[in-house]
mmCIF file of C-alpha atoms in Angstrom:
data_model
loop_
_atom_site.group_PDB
_atom_site.id
_atom_site.type_symbol
_atom_site.label_atom_id
_atom_site.label_comp_id
_atom_site.label_asym_id
_atom_site.label_seq_id
_atom_site.Cartn_x
_atom_site.Cartn_y
_atom_site.Cartn_z
ATOM 1 C CA GLN V 1 -127.079 166.587 24.073
ATOM 2 C CA SER V 2 -123.951 168.725 23.588
ATOM 3 C CA ALA V 3 -122.165 170.212 26.556
ATOM 4 C CA LEU V 4 -122.662 173.899 27.236
ATOM 5 C CA THR V 5 -119.744 176.074 26.104
ATOM 6 C CA GLN V 6 -117.559 177.723 28.724
ATOM 7 C CA PRO V 7 -114.153 179.388 28.327
ATOM 8 C CA ARG V 8 -111.373 176.986 29.308
ATOM 9 C CA SER V 9 -109.819 179.527 31.639
ATOM 10 C CA VAL V 10 -110.210 183.019 33.062
ATOM 11 C CA SER V 11 -108.035 184.985 35.435
ATOM 12 C CA GLY V 12 -108.103 188.082 37.583
ATOM 13 C CA SER V 13 -106.221 189.844 40.341
ATOM 14 C CA PRO V 14 -107.425 190.010 43.934
ATOM 15 C CA GLY V 15 -110.170 192.583 44.300
ATOM 16 C CA GLN V 16 -111.081 192.541 40.621
ATOM 17 C CA SER V 17 -114.202 191.086 39.006
ATOM 18 C CA VAL V 18 -114.368 188.227 36.546
ATOM 19 C CA THR V 19 -117.237 186.882 34.485
ATOM 20 C CA ILE V 20 -117.552 183.327 33.228
ATOM 21 C CA SER V 21 -119.916 182.706 30.331
ATOM 22 C CA CYS V 22 -121.953 179.617 29.602
ATOM 23 C CA THR V 23 -123.434 179.378 26.132
ATOM 24 C CA GLY V 24 -126.100 176.913 25.134
ATOM 25 C CA THR V 25 -129.129 176.931 22.876
ATOM 26 C CA SER V 26 -132.811 177.753 23.042
ATOM 27 C CA SER V 27 -133.343 174.106 24.048
ATOM 28 C CA ASP V 28 -131.442 174.469 27.282
ATOM 29 C CA VAL V 29 -130.046 177.744 28.682
ATOM 30 C CA GLY V 30 -132.306 179.940 26.575
ATOM 31 C CA GLY V 31 -135.436 177.941 27.184
ATOM 32 C CA TYR V 32 -135.518 177.575 30.949
ATOM 33 C CA SER V 33 -134.685 179.418 34.158
ATOM 34 C CA TYR V 34 -132.915 176.404 35.653
ATOM 35 C CA VAL V 35 -129.266 177.371 35.290
ATOM 36 C CA SER V 36 -126.951 176.575 38.170
ATOM 37 C CA TRP V 37 -123.253 177.106 38.842
ATOM 38 C CA TYR V 38 -120.829 174.950 40.819
ATOM 39 C CA GLN V 39 -117.413 175.644 42.291
ATOM 40 C CA GLN V 40 -114.951 172.767 42.547
ATOM 41 C CA HIS V 41 -111.608 172.897 44.308
ATOM 42 C CA PRO V 42 -109.019 170.234 43.415
ATOM 43 C CA GLY V 43 -109.851 166.860 44.886
ATOM 44 C CA LYS V 44 -113.132 168.089 46.340
ATOM 45 C CA ALA V 45 -116.793 167.629 45.494
ATOM 46 C CA PRO V 46 -118.480 170.499 43.667
ATOM 47 C CA LYS V 47 -120.348 173.148 45.651
ATOM 48 C CA LEU V 48 -123.470 174.990 44.528
ATOM 49 C CA VAL V 49 -122.923 178.765 44.260
ATOM 50 C CA ILE V 50 -125.853 179.902 42.062
ATOM 51 C CA PHE V 51 -129.208 178.287 41.205
ATOM 52 C CA ASP V 52 -132.245 179.319 39.161
ATOM 53 C CA VAL V 53 -129.986 181.645 37.113
ATOM 54 C CA SER V 54 -129.376 184.219 39.826
ATOM 55 C CA LYS V 55 -130.247 182.905 43.292
ATOM 56 C CA ARG V 56 -127.581 182.355 45.920
ATOM 57 C CA PRO V 57 -127.748 179.519 48.460
ATOM 58 C CA SER V 58 -127.352 180.562 52.056
ATOM 59 C CA GLY V 59 -123.713 180.850 53.007
ATOM 60 C CA VAL V 60 -122.499 181.837 49.547
ATOM 61 C CA PRO V 61 -121.012 185.350 49.596
ATOM 62 C CA ASP V 62 -122.871 188.058 47.674
ATOM 63 C CA ARG V 63 -119.690 188.502 45.638
ATOM 64 C CA PHE V 64 -121.119 185.687 43.502
ATOM 65 C CA SER V 65 -123.903 186.656 41.118
ATOM 66 C CA GLY V 66 -125.585 185.076 38.123
ATOM 67 C CA SER V 67 -127.495 186.321 35.112
ATOM 68 C CA LYS V 68 -128.776 185.202 31.742
ATOM 69 C CA SER V 69 -129.327 186.819 28.370
ATOM 70 C CA GLY V 70 -130.735 184.758 25.557
ATOM 71 C CA ASN V 71 -128.820 181.496 25.270
ATOM 72 C CA THR V 72 -125.906 182.636 27.452
ATOM 73 C CA ALA V 73 -125.718 182.526 31.228
ATOM 74 C CA SER V 74 -122.986 184.260 33.199
ATOM 75 C CA LEU V 75 -121.383 183.943 36.600
ATOM 76 C CA THR V 76 -119.703 187.069 37.951
ATOM 77 C CA ILE V 77 -117.368 187.004 40.915
ATOM 78 C CA SER V 78 -116.550 190.425 42.283
ATOM 79 C CA GLY V 79 -113.875 191.336 44.821
ATOM 80 C CA LEU V 80 -111.834 188.271 43.831
ATOM 81 C CA GLN V 81 -110.172 186.427 46.678
ATOM 82 C CA ALA V 82 -107.469 183.779 46.621
ATOM 83 C CA GLU V 83 -109.922 181.106 47.764
ATOM 84 C CA ASP V 84 -112.070 181.706 44.663
ATOM 85 C CA GLU V 85 -109.415 179.971 42.574
ATOM 86 C CA ALA V 86 -111.186 176.806 41.425
ATOM 87 C CA ASP V 87 -112.978 175.175 38.514
ATOM 88 C CA TYR V 88 -116.476 176.443 37.774
ATOM 89 C CA TYR V 89 -119.211 174.547 35.968
ATOM 90 C CA CYS V 90 -122.563 175.690 34.686
ATOM 91 C CA CYS V 91 -125.525 173.351 34.373
ATOM 92 C CA SER V 92 -128.880 173.768 32.674
ATOM 93 C CA TYR V 93 -132.140 171.899 32.364
ATOM 94 C CA ALA V 94 -132.305 170.696 28.764
ATOM 95 C CA GLY V 95 -135.874 169.512 28.426
ATOM 96 C CA SER V 96 -137.314 165.986 28.465
ATOM 97 C CA TYR V 97 -136.104 165.561 32.043
ATOM 98 C CA THR V 98 -132.415 165.852 31.202
ATOM 99 C CA LEU V 99 -129.599 168.100 32.357
ATOM 100 C CA VAL V 100 -126.433 169.267 30.659
ATOM 101 C CA PHE V 101 -123.214 170.632 32.146
ATOM 102 C CA GLY V 102 -120.710 173.033 30.699
ATOM 103 C CA GLY V 103 -117.160 171.898 30.041
ATOM 104 C CA GLY V 104 -115.818 173.848 33.004
ATOM 105 C CA THR V 105 -113.704 176.969 33.468
ATOM 106 C CA LYS V 106 -110.509 177.201 35.465
ATOM 107 C CA LEU V 107 -110.348 180.456 37.421
ATOM 108 C CA THR V 108 -106.862 181.625 38.329
ATOM 109 C CA VAL V 109 -106.407 184.386 40.883
ATOM 110 C CA LEU V 110 -103.184 186.124 39.920
ATOM 111 C CA GLU Q 1 -125.878 167.387 59.529
ATOM 112 C CA VAL Q 2 -127.051 166.637 56.006
ATOM 113 C CA GLN Q 3 -124.831 163.978 54.469
ATOM 114 C CA LEU Q 4 -124.617 161.816 51.368
ATOM 115 C CA VAL Q 5 -122.022 159.049 51.323
ATOM 116 C CA GLU Q 6 -121.307 157.010 48.207
ATOM 117 C CA SER Q 7 -119.897 153.502 48.366
ATOM 118 C CA GLY Q 8 -119.361 150.489 46.139
ATOM 119 C CA GLY Q 9 -116.760 151.829 43.749
ATOM 120 C CA GLY Q 10 -113.729 149.858 42.642
ATOM 121 C CA LEU Q 11 -111.978 148.162 39.761
ATOM 122 C CA VAL Q 12 -114.167 146.190 37.371
ATOM 123 C CA GLN Q 13 -113.589 144.578 33.996
ATOM 124 C CA PRO Q 14 -115.312 145.825 30.837
ATOM 125 C CA GLY Q 15 -118.696 144.223 30.348
ATOM 126 C CA ARG Q 16 -119.184 143.501 34.050
ATOM 127 C CA SER Q 17 -121.560 145.113 36.530
ATOM 128 C CA LEU Q 18 -121.238 147.219 39.668
ATOM 129 C CA ARG Q 19 -123.748 148.723 42.083
ATOM 130 C CA LEU Q 20 -123.113 151.992 43.869
ATOM 131 C CA SER Q 21 -124.966 153.083 46.981
ATOM 132 C CA CYS Q 22 -125.702 156.587 48.230
ATOM 133 C CA THR Q 23 -126.418 156.456 51.955
ATOM 134 C CA THR Q 24 -127.990 159.626 53.307
ATOM 135 C CA SER Q 25 -128.710 161.171 56.681
ATOM 136 C CA GLY Q 26 -129.836 164.426 58.249
ATOM 137 C CA PHE Q 27 -132.844 165.120 56.045
ATOM 138 C CA SER Q 28 -136.141 163.632 54.959
ATOM 139 C CA PHE Q 29 -134.790 161.467 52.130
ATOM 140 C CA GLY Q 30 -138.181 160.532 50.707
ATOM 141 C CA ASP Q 31 -139.014 164.162 49.962
ATOM 142 C CA TYR Q 32 -136.061 164.702 47.643
ATOM 143 C CA VAL Q 33 -135.040 163.895 44.079
ATOM 144 C CA ILE Q 34 -131.593 162.286 43.952
ATOM 145 C CA ASN Q 35 -129.195 162.627 41.022
ATOM 146 C CA TRP Q 36 -125.982 160.903 40.013
ATOM 147 C CA VAL Q 37 -123.179 162.908 38.415
ATOM 148 C CA ARG Q 38 -119.812 161.574 37.259
ATOM 149 C CA GLN Q 39 -116.414 163.038 36.509
ATOM 150 C CA ALA Q 40 -113.828 161.194 34.440
ATOM 151 C CA PRO Q 41 -110.208 161.726 35.528
ATOM 152 C CA GLY Q 42 -109.116 165.243 34.599
ATOM 153 C CA LYS Q 43 -112.430 165.948 32.872
ATOM 154 C CA GLY Q 44 -115.620 167.889 33.551
ATOM 155 C CA LEU Q 45 -118.882 166.959 35.198
ATOM 156 C CA GLU Q 46 -121.415 164.767 33.402
ATOM 157 C CA TRP Q 47 -124.989 164.248 34.543
ATOM 158 C CA VAL Q 48 -125.841 160.528 34.672
ATOM 159 C CA GLY Q 49 -129.447 160.399 35.784
ATOM 160 C CA PHE Q 50 -131.936 160.917 38.570
ATOM 161 C CA ILE Q 51 -134.737 159.327 40.520
ATOM 162 C CA ARG Q 52 -137.852 161.232 41.412
ATOM 163 C CA SER Q 53 -139.211 161.407 44.905
ATOM 164 C CA LYS Q 54 -142.503 159.667 45.562
ATOM 165 C CA VAL Q 55 -144.443 162.896 45.168
ATOM 166 C CA TYR Q 56 -143.136 163.072 41.595
ATOM 167 C CA GLY Q 57 -143.832 159.410 40.934
ATOM 168 C CA GLY Q 58 -140.585 157.813 42.115
ATOM 169 C CA THR Q 59 -139.427 157.010 38.583
ATOM 170 C CA PRO Q 60 -135.942 157.456 37.108
ATOM 171 C CA GLY Q 61 -134.510 159.284 34.104
ATOM 172 C CA TYR Q 62 -131.151 158.912 32.372
ATOM 173 C CA ALA Q 63 -128.603 160.580 30.183
ATOM 174 C CA ALA Q 64 -128.408 159.139 26.679
ATOM 175 C CA SER Q 65 -124.866 157.879 27.321
ATOM 176 C CA VAL Q 66 -126.023 155.428 30.004
ATOM 177 C CA LYS Q 67 -129.654 154.738 29.102
ATOM 178 C CA GLY Q 68 -130.282 151.011 28.840
ATOM 179 C CA ARG Q 69 -127.147 150.114 30.829
ATOM 180 C CA PHE Q 70 -127.612 151.973 34.124
ATOM 181 C CA THR Q 71 -130.549 151.768 36.529
ATOM 182 C CA ILE Q 72 -131.238 154.149 39.380
ATOM 183 C CA SER Q 73 -133.447 153.108 42.276
ATOM 184 C CA ARG Q 74 -134.180 154.160 45.818
ATOM 185 C CA ASP Q 75 -135.201 152.650 49.147
ATOM 186 C CA ASP Q 76 -136.941 155.357 51.123
ATOM 187 C CA SER Q 77 -137.171 153.093 54.206
ATOM 188 C CA LYS Q 78 -133.352 153.012 54.352
ATOM 189 C CA SER Q 79 -132.696 156.517 52.951
ATOM 190 C CA ILE Q 80 -130.448 155.013 50.273
ATOM 191 C CA ALA Q 81 -130.267 155.518 46.514
ATOM 192 C CA TYR Q 82 -128.598 153.070 44.163
ATOM 193 C CA LEU Q 83 -126.886 153.180 40.807
ATOM 194 C CA GLN Q 84 -126.753 149.785 39.117
ATOM 195 C CA MET Q 85 -124.237 149.855 36.292
ATOM 196 C CA ASN Q 86 -124.269 147.030 33.748
ATOM 197 C CA SER Q 87 -122.256 146.379 30.595
ATOM 198 C CA LEU Q 88 -119.572 148.728 31.833
ATOM 199 C CA LYS Q 89 -117.225 150.349 29.343
ATOM 200 C CA THR Q 90 -113.776 151.847 29.823
ATOM 201 C CA GLU Q 91 -115.311 155.277 29.215
ATOM 202 C CA ASP Q 92 -117.461 154.834 32.339
ATOM 203 C CA THR Q 93 -114.306 155.247 34.426
ATOM 204 C CA ALA Q 94 -114.997 158.213 36.698
ATOM 205 C CA VAL Q 95 -115.704 159.480 40.171
ATOM 206 C CA TYR Q 96 -119.417 159.061 40.753
ATOM 207 C CA TYR Q 97 -121.232 161.562 42.961
ATOM 208 C CA CYS Q 98 -124.754 161.388 44.294
ATOM 209 C CA THR Q 99 -126.470 164.695 44.865
ATOM 210 C CA ARG Q 100 -129.607 166.069 46.484
ATOM 211 C CA ASP Q 101 -131.825 168.105 44.186
ATOM 212 C CA LEU Q 102 -133.377 171.398 45.263
ATOM 213 C CA GLY Q 103 -136.475 170.553 43.246
ATOM 214 C CA LEU Q 104 -136.865 168.428 40.122
ATOM 215 C CA LEU Q 105 -133.714 168.790 38.020
ATOM 216 C CA SER Q 106 -133.196 172.350 39.228
ATOM 217 C CA ALA Q 107 -129.883 172.347 41.111
ATOM 218 C CA PHE Q 108 -127.798 170.142 43.403
ATOM 219 C CA ASP Q 109 -127.421 171.660 46.859
ATOM 220 C CA ILE Q 110 -125.700 168.757 48.611
ATOM 221 C CA TRP Q 111 -123.046 166.436 47.131
ATOM 222 C CA GLY Q 112 -121.430 163.295 48.434
ATOM 223 C CA GLN Q 113 -117.659 162.909 48.494
ATOM 224 C CA GLY Q 114 -117.730 160.617 45.457
ATOM 225 C CA THR Q 115 -116.648 157.043 44.795
ATOM 226 C CA MET Q 116 -114.157 156.029 42.102
ATOM 227 C CA VAL Q 117 -115.106 153.466 39.479
ATOM 228 C CA THR Q 118 -112.347 152.141 37.238
ATOM 229 C CA VAL Q 119 -113.302 149.990 34.268
ATOM 230 C CA SER Q 120 -110.250 148.198 32.969
ATOM 231 C CA SER Q 121 -109.101 144.749 31.973
#
């Protein structure tokens, strides 16, 4: 199972919006509605920010939103804040009771 | 407070075995699927495997990279999940996290702090 494809890095200024893409295939992202996104600050455990493509766990600001089109899922962070600077990972169900992660994207807040 | 705490990591030689534990509290452990995820130094996240809750049959599943070498189990009476790692390779060096699943391989809403496993001679 190949890792999902994410851009290595994205950046934005405070207050702006950024979108991180996550491209898979019809066997994973395109085939199921089980795409999740995780935020990881250096030295910390990941934190769930989006599940089931577009749902937000309680406590996650509504600045975080998720969507999917075909084989590509996206995470959009609007109104960027300094504390959003982190690594972001997508994850998708890949059939046959397996999961696959993306390679990760480093978000820099300029 | 919902908590997952991993333990058992350390330095181990290639070919040897190690067992990690994931001790949980603050929720009804038996109702949840538990996953293991690892992260090699400076690298991304990699899903290792999972164990179903009893309602889903209580059986495990694995990533291809560890199938046949790793075994995941659970003791619902102690609220602990285990990751038995055999025939360890240098490429198994990573921080290992246990996670609580929102459903069955849907998303991980709670993560432990991780335990480091170093495979080296």
